[in-house]
């Protein structure tokens, strides 16, 4: 029976992309199993998840900014790292159970991706959260390596390649070769900052206070990083900053592009800094291989041409940028021994 159980749980090993905006769970056999916002709804002032633990992910995301006085929708990760340990554990517990269709006795081994810039203490927090949430064994992998493997870059070959992961809280830039990062840059400028830039712009230019969800909606619907063939506009609602009454305004894509520009240049700075660190031999590989963009931020229209223009390197967005890191974490599960040099465990952090 023990043998059977262990066989079963081995086949249930999971890869997890624990993101600021979205958490994805994947396995070798089933590919992407779960993909939900990293949001938990709790009773205010407590860490108790509402609706018998159902207020996690998609359900909780819909409540953001609209919760009644006694409920709070919390994003437990900020800037790629755990800001609320207990709530992260609940989020992971819920997702692990959901991935195993409620069989809470299954204790999988998990590979979790983390931003490359995080501290040992922050790494420990991720391991502890996952263990307490029911994982049998936890391995951490740096996000850029997971992204590189997820989009099939030749990360173990002598050929240099470059991946940029623009998430909700962090942008991770890495040049990879021979199974390791040749240069890495991690900055806390990503999707959330683009949303904030839109909130600020709309307040200053239109005297209208909008919420972060509305700003994200503007970004996704009419946002861009380079001029578009067909410029667009969108009507949004908010609160007038003077009369404090609800009011609508129409925004156009040129304005949104202007609002996004400073934050996009912050992301570009990280890419250029990383390139400056690369040895010349690798630089010539990159001229051929170019840059692959992943993460939700890569979906911003015109981003590849913006990066291409500013760096002079061919740039493309992966076909499924939102799942790249999660797909990569699941690929490490194929052979934990082969990939041991990429993975760190609790003992390594002593
Ligand atoms: N079509 C789109 N255009 C622009 N941005 C988008 C689009 N779709 C999603 N995003 C943004 O992508 C971000 C989420 O991306 P992703 O899921 O890769 O982040 P994450 O992995 O949770 O965060 P991190 O890696 O920083 O911890 C959000 O800021 C979201 O607004
Ligand atoms: Mg991410």
Coordinates of C-alpha atoms and ligand atoms in Angstrom, one line a residue:
X1 CA 0.0 0.0 0.0
X2 CA 2.8 2.4 0.9
X3 CA 4.5 1.5 -2.4
X4 CA 1.2 2.2 -4.3
X5 CA 0.8 5.5 -2.5
X6 CA 4.3 6.6 -3.2
X7 CA 4.0 5.6 -6.9
X8 CA 0.8 7.5 -7.1
X9 CA 2.2 10.6 -5.5
X10 CA 5.3 10.5 -7.6
X11 CA 3.1 10.8 -10.7
X12 CA 1.4 13.7 -9.0
X13 CA 4.5 15.9 -8.7
X14 CA 3.6 19.5 -9.4
X15 CA 5.3 22.6 -10.8
X16 CA 4.0 26.0 -9.4
X17 CA 4.5 29.5 -10.7
X18 CA 3.6 31.4 -7.6
X19 CA 3.1 34.9 -9.1
X20 CA 2.2 38.3 -7.8
X21 CA -0.8 38.4 -10.2
X22 CA -1.5 34.8 -11.1
X23 CA -0.6 31.4 -9.7
X24 CA -0.3 28.4 -12.1
X25 CA 0.0 24.8 -11.3
X26 CA 1.3 22.3 -13.9
X27 CA 2.3 18.6 -14.0
X28 CA 4.3 16.6 -16.6
X29 CA 1.2 14.5 -17.4
X30 CA -1.5 17.1 -17.5
X31 CA 0.3 20.3 -18.5
X32 CA -1.3 23.4 -17.0
X33 CA -3.8 22.2 -14.4
X34 CA -4.7 25.5 -12.7
X35 CA -4.4 29.1 -13.6
X36 CA -6.0 31.6 -11.2
X37 CA -5.4 35.1 -9.8
X38 CA -3.2 35.1 -6.6
X39 CA -6.0 36.6 -4.5
X40 CA -7.6 35.4 -1.2
X41 CA -10.8 36.9 0.3
X42 CA -10.7 36.9 4.1
X43 CA -12.9 38.3 6.9
X44 CA -11.4 41.6 7.7
X45 CA -8.9 41.7 10.6
X46 CA -8.6 37.8 10.4
X47 CA -6.8 35.4 8.2
X48 CA -9.9 33.3 7.8
X49 CA -10.8 32.6 4.2
X50 CA -14.5 33.4 3.4
X51 CA -17.0 30.9 2.1
X52 CA -15.5 27.8 3.8
X53 CA -12.2 28.4 2.0
X54 CA -13.8 28.9 -1.4
X55 CA -12.8 32.6 -1.5
X56 CA -9.5 32.0 -3.3
X57 CA -8.4 32.7 -6.8
X58 CA -11.0 33.5 -9.5
X59 CA -13.8 34.0 -7.0
X60 CA -11.7 36.4 -4.8
X61 CA -10.4 38.3 -7.8
X62 CA -13.9 39.3 -8.8
X63 CA -14.3 40.8 -5.3
X64 CA -11.2 43.1 -5.5
X65 CA -12.1 46.7 -4.8
X66 CA -15.8 45.8 -4.3
X67 CA -15.8 43.9 -1.0
X68 CA -18.4 44.8 1.7
X69 CA -17.0 46.3 5.0
X70 CA -16.4 42.9 6.7
X71 CA -14.5 41.3 3.8
X72 CA -11.1 42.0 2.3
X73 CA -9.6 40.6 -0.9
X74 CA -5.9 40.3 -0.3
X75 CA -3.0 39.7 -2.7
X76 CA -0.5 38.0 -0.5
X77 CA 2.4 38.5 -2.9
X78 CA 3.9 41.9 -3.6
X79 CA 6.8 42.6 -6.0
X80 CA 7.2 38.8 -6.6
X81 CA 7.7 38.0 -2.9
X82 CA 5.5 36.8 -0.1
X83 CA 4.1 39.8 1.8
X84 CA 1.7 37.7 3.8
X85 CA 3.0 34.3 4.8
X86 CA -0.2 32.9 6.3
X87 CA -2.4 33.9 3.4
X88 CA 0.1 32.6 0.9
X89 CA 0.0 29.2 2.7
X90 CA -3.8 29.2 2.4
X91 CA -3.6 30.0 -1.3
X92 CA -1.2 27.2 -1.9
X93 CA -3.1 24.7 0.2
X94 CA -6.3 25.5 -1.8
X95 CA -4.5 25.2 -5.1
X96 CA -2.7 22.0 -4.2
X97 CA -6.0 20.4 -3.1
X98 CA -7.8 21.7 -6.2
X99 CA -5.0 20.3 -8.4
X100 CA -5.5 16.9 -6.8
X101 CA -9.3 17.2 -7.1
X102 CA -9.8 17.4 -3.3
X103 CA -7.6 14.4 -2.4
X104 CA -6.0 16.3 0.4
X105 CA -3.9 13.3 1.5
X106 CA -1.7 13.5 -1.6
X107 CA 1.5 15.1 -0.7
X108 CA 3.3 16.0 -3.9
X109 CA 6.9 17.0 -4.5
X110 CA 6.7 20.5 -6.0
X111 CA 9.0 22.8 -8.0
X112 CA 8.2 26.4 -7.3
X113 CA 9.6 29.3 -9.3
X114 CA 10.9 32.4 -7.5
X115 CA 12.3 35.8 -8.6
X116 CA 16.1 35.5 -9.0
X117 CA 16.7 38.5 -6.7
X118 CA 15.0 37.3 -3.6
X119 CA 16.8 36.8 -0.3
X120 CA 17.5 33.5 1.6
X121 CA 14.9 34.5 4.1
X122 CA 12.3 35.0 1.4
X123 CA 13.3 31.7 -0.2
X124 CA 12.7 30.0 3.1
X125 CA 9.3 31.6 3.4
X126 CA 8.2 30.1 0.1
X127 CA 9.5 26.6 1.1
X128 CA 7.8 26.8 4.5
X129 CA 4.5 28.0 3.0
X130 CA 4.5 25.1 0.5
X131 CA 5.4 22.5 3.1
X132 CA 2.8 23.7 5.5
X133 CA 0.3 23.7 2.6
X134 CA 0.9 20.0 2.1
X135 CA 4.0 19.6 -0.1
X136 CA 6.2 16.6 0.7
X137 CA 9.4 18.1 -0.8
X138 CA 9.9 21.6 -2.2
X139 CA 12.5 22.6 -4.8
X140 CA 13.0 26.3 -5.8
X141 CA 14.0 27.3 -9.3
X142 CA 14.8 30.8 -10.4
X143 CA 12.1 32.3 -12.6
X144 CA 14.3 33.0 -15.6
X145 CA 15.6 29.4 -15.8
X146 CA 12.0 28.1 -15.6
X147 CA 11.0 30.6 -18.3
X148 CA 13.9 29.6 -20.5
X149 CA 13.1 25.9 -20.3
X150 CA 9.4 26.7 -20.6
X151 CA 9.9 28.3 -24.0
X152 CA 12.5 25.7 -25.1
X153 CA 15.6 28.0 -25.1
X154 CA 18.8 26.0 -25.4
X155 CA 19.6 26.7 -21.8
X156 CA 22.2 23.9 -21.3
X157 CA 24.1 24.6 -24.6
X158 CA 27.0 26.9 -25.2
X159 CA 24.7 29.1 -27.3
X160 CA 23.6 32.3 -25.4
X161 CA 19.9 33.2 -25.3
X162 CA 17.9 35.9 -23.6
X163 CA 14.5 35.8 -21.9
X164 CA 12.6 38.7 -20.4
X165 CA 9.7 37.8 -18.0
X166 CA 7.4 40.8 -17.4
X167 CA 5.0 39.8 -14.6
X168 CA 2.7 41.7 -12.3
X169 CA 5.3 42.6 -9.7
X170 CA 8.7 42.0 -11.2
X171 CA 10.5 41.9 -14.5
X172 CA 13.2 39.3 -14.7
X173 CA 15.8 39.6 -17.4
X174 CA 18.4 36.9 -18.0
X175 CA 21.0 35.8 -20.5
X176 CA 21.4 32.0 -20.3
X177 CA 24.0 29.7 -21.5
X178 CA 25.6 26.3 -20.4
X179 CA 23.0 25.6 -17.8
X180 CA 23.3 28.9 -15.9
X181 CA 22.6 32.6 -15.9
X182 CA 25.4 34.5 -17.6
X183 CA 23.8 37.8 -16.5
X184 CA 20.5 38.5 -14.6
X185 CA 18.6 41.6 -13.7
X186 CA 15.5 41.7 -11.6
X187 CA 13.5 44.9 -11.2
X188 CA 10.3 45.6 -9.4
X189 CA 8.8 47.4 -12.4
X190 CA 6.1 45.3 -14.1
X191 CA 2.4 45.1 -14.8
X192 CA 1.3 46.6 -11.5
X193 CA 3.4 49.7 -12.2
X194 CA 1.9 50.1 -15.6
X195 CA -1.6 50.1 -13.9
X196 CA -0.5 52.6 -11.3
X197 CA 0.9 54.9 -14.1
X198 CA -2.5 54.8 -15.7
X199 CA -4.3 55.6 -12.4
X200 CA -1.9 58.6 -11.9
X201 CA -2.3 59.8 -15.5
X202 CA -6.1 59.7 -15.5
X203 CA -6.2 61.6 -12.2
X204 CA -3.9 64.3 -13.4
X205 CA -5.1 64.7 -16.9
X206 CA -8.9 64.0 -16.4
X207 CA -9.4 64.8 -12.7
X208 CA -10.8 61.3 -12.4
X209 CA -9.9 58.8 -9.7
X210 CA -10.1 55.3 -11.1
X211 CA -9.3 52.0 -9.4
X212 CA -6.5 49.6 -10.3
X213 CA -8.9 47.1 -11.9
X214 CA -10.1 49.8 -14.3
X215 CA -6.6 50.9 -15.0
X216 CA -5.6 47.3 -15.8
X217 CA -8.7 47.1 -18.1
X218 CA -7.6 50.2 -19.9
X219 CA -4.0 48.8 -20.3
X220 CA -5.3 45.5 -21.7
X221 CA -7.9 46.9 -23.9
X222 CA -6.3 50.0 -25.4
X223 CA -2.7 50.0 -24.1
X224 CA 0.4 49.7 -26.3
X225 CA 4.2 50.2 -26.3
X226 CA 4.4 51.4 -29.9
X227 CA 2.1 53.4 -32.3
X228 CA -0.7 51.2 -33.6
X229 CA -2.2 51.0 -37.0
X230 CA -5.6 51.6 -35.5
X231 CA -5.6 53.8 -32.4
X232 CA -8.4 53.1 -30.0
X233 CA -10.4 54.6 -27.2
X234 CA -12.4 53.4 -24.2
X235 CA -14.9 55.0 -21.8
X236 CA -14.3 54.3 -18.2
X237 CA -16.0 55.3 -14.9
X238 CA -14.4 56.7 -11.7
X239 CA -14.9 59.4 -9.2
X240 CA -14.4 63.1 -10.0
X241 CA -11.6 64.3 -7.9
X242 CA -13.3 67.7 -7.2
X243 CA -17.0 66.9 -6.9
X244 CA -16.3 63.4 -5.6
X245 CA -19.3 62.1 -7.7
X246 CA -19.2 59.2 -10.1
X247 CA -18.4 60.3 -13.7
X248 CA -17.2 58.8 -17.0
X249 CA -14.4 59.8 -19.3
X250 CA -13.1 58.7 -22.7
X251 CA -9.4 57.7 -22.9
X252 CA -7.5 57.1 -26.1
X253 CA -4.6 54.8 -26.8
X254 CA -2.1 57.7 -27.5
X255 CA -2.7 59.0 -23.9
X256 CA -2.3 55.5 -22.4
X257 CA 0.9 55.0 -24.3
X258 CA 2.2 58.3 -23.0
X259 CA 1.2 57.2 -19.4
X260 CA 3.0 53.9 -19.8
X261 CA 6.2 55.3 -21.3
X262 CA 8.2 56.0 -18.1
X263 CA 7.5 52.5 -16.6
X264 CA 8.3 50.8 -20.0
X265 CA 11.6 52.6 -20.0
X266 CA 12.3 51.2 -16.5
X267 CA 11.8 47.7 -18.0
X268 CA 14.0 48.6 -21.0
X269 CA 16.7 49.9 -18.6
X270 CA 16.9 46.4 -17.0
X271 CA 17.2 44.8 -20.4
X272 CA 20.0 47.2 -21.4
X273 CA 21.8 46.7 -18.1
X274 CA 21.7 42.9 -18.5
X275 CA 23.1 43.2 -22.1
X276 CA 26.0 45.4 -20.9
X277 CA 27.0 42.6 -18.5
X278 CA 27.1 39.9 -21.2
X279 CA 30.5 38.9 -22.5
X280 CA 31.2 39.8 -26.2
X281 CA 31.0 36.2 -27.4
X282 CA 27.5 35.9 -26.0
X283 CA 26.5 39.2 -27.6
X284 CA 27.1 37.7 -31.0
X285 CA 24.8 34.8 -30.2
X286 CA 22.1 37.2 -29.1
X287 CA 22.2 39.0 -32.4
X288 CA 21.2 35.7 -33.9
X289 CA 19.0 34.3 -31.2
X290 CA 17.3 37.5 -30.2
X291 CA 15.1 38.1 -27.1
X292 CA 12.1 36.1 -26.1
X293 CA 9.4 38.0 -24.1
X294 CA 7.2 36.1 -21.6
X295 CA 4.9 36.9 -18.7
X296 CA 1.5 38.7 -18.9
X297 CA 3.2 42.0 -19.6
X298 CA 4.6 40.7 -22.9
X299 CA 1.0 40.7 -24.2
X300 CA 1.1 44.5 -24.4
X301 CA 0.7 45.3 -28.1
X302 CA 3.8 46.7 -29.7
X303 CA 6.2 45.6 -26.9
X304 CA 8.3 43.4 -29.1
X305 CA 8.9 46.1 -31.6
X306 CA 9.6 48.6 -28.8
X307 CA 12.3 46.3 -27.4
X308 CA 13.6 45.5 -30.8
X309 CA 13.9 49.2 -31.7
X310 CA 15.6 50.2 -28.4
X311 CA 18.0 47.2 -28.2
X312 CA 18.7 46.5 -31.8
X313 CA 18.1 42.8 -31.2
X314 CA 15.4 40.7 -32.8
X315 CA 12.6 40.3 -30.3
X316 CA 9.5 38.1 -30.2
X317 CA 6.7 37.3 -27.8
X318 CA 6.3 33.6 -26.9
X319 CA 3.0 32.1 -28.2
X320 CA 1.8 31.6 -24.7
X321 CA 3.6 34.1 -22.5
X322 CA 1.4 33.7 -19.4
X323 CA 2.1 30.0 -19.0
X324 CA 5.9 29.9 -19.9
X325 CA 7.2 29.8 -16.4
X326 CA 4.7 27.2 -15.2
X327 CA 5.5 25.0 -18.2
X328 CA 9.2 25.3 -17.3
X329 CA 8.7 24.3 -13.7
X330 CA 6.8 21.2 -14.8
X331 CA 9.7 20.3 -17.2
X332 CA 12.2 20.2 -14.2
X333 CA 10.0 17.4 -12.8
X334 CA 10.9 15.2 -15.7
X335 CA 14.3 14.6 -14.2
X336 CA 15.0 16.2 -10.8
X337 CA 18.5 14.6 -10.7
X338 CA 19.5 15.9 -14.1
X339 CA 18.4 19.4 -13.3
X340 CA 19.7 19.3 -9.7
X341 CA 22.1 22.2 -10.4
X342 CA 19.1 24.5 -11.2
X343 CA 17.1 23.6 -8.1
X344 CA 17.6 24.6 -4.5
X345 CA 16.2 22.9 -1.4
X346 CA 15.7 23.9 2.2
X347 CA 19.1 22.4 3.2
X348 CA 20.9 24.5 0.6
X349 CA 19.7 27.7 2.3
X350 CA 21.4 27.0 5.6
Ligands
LIG1 N1 -3.1 41.7 -22.8 C1 -2.4 42.2 -21.9 N2 -1.7 43.4 -22.1 C2 -0.9 43.9 -21.1 N3 -0.7 43.4 -19.9 C3 -1.4 42.2 -19.6 C4 -2.2 41.6 -20.6 N4 -2.7 40.5 -20.0 C5 -2.2 40.4 -18.8 N5 -1.4 41.5 -18.5 C6 -0.7 41.8 -17.3 O1 0.2 40.8 -17.0 C7 0.5 40.8 -15.5 C8 0.4 39.4 -15.0 O2 1.3 38.7 -15.6 P1 1.9 37.3 -15.0 O3 0.7 36.4 -14.7 O4 3.0 36.8 -15.8 O5 2.4 37.9 -13.6 P2 2.9 37.0 -12.3 O6 3.7 35.9 -12.8 O7 1.7 36.7 -11.5 O8 3.8 38.1 -11.6 P3 5.3 38.1 -11.1 O9 6.0 37.2 -12.0 O10 5.8 39.5 -11.1 O11 5.3 37.6 -9.7 C9 -0.6 41.7 -14.9 O12 0.0 43.0 -14.6 C10 -1.6 41.9 -16.1 O13 -2.2 43.2 -16.1
LIG2 MG1 5.7 35.5 -13.1

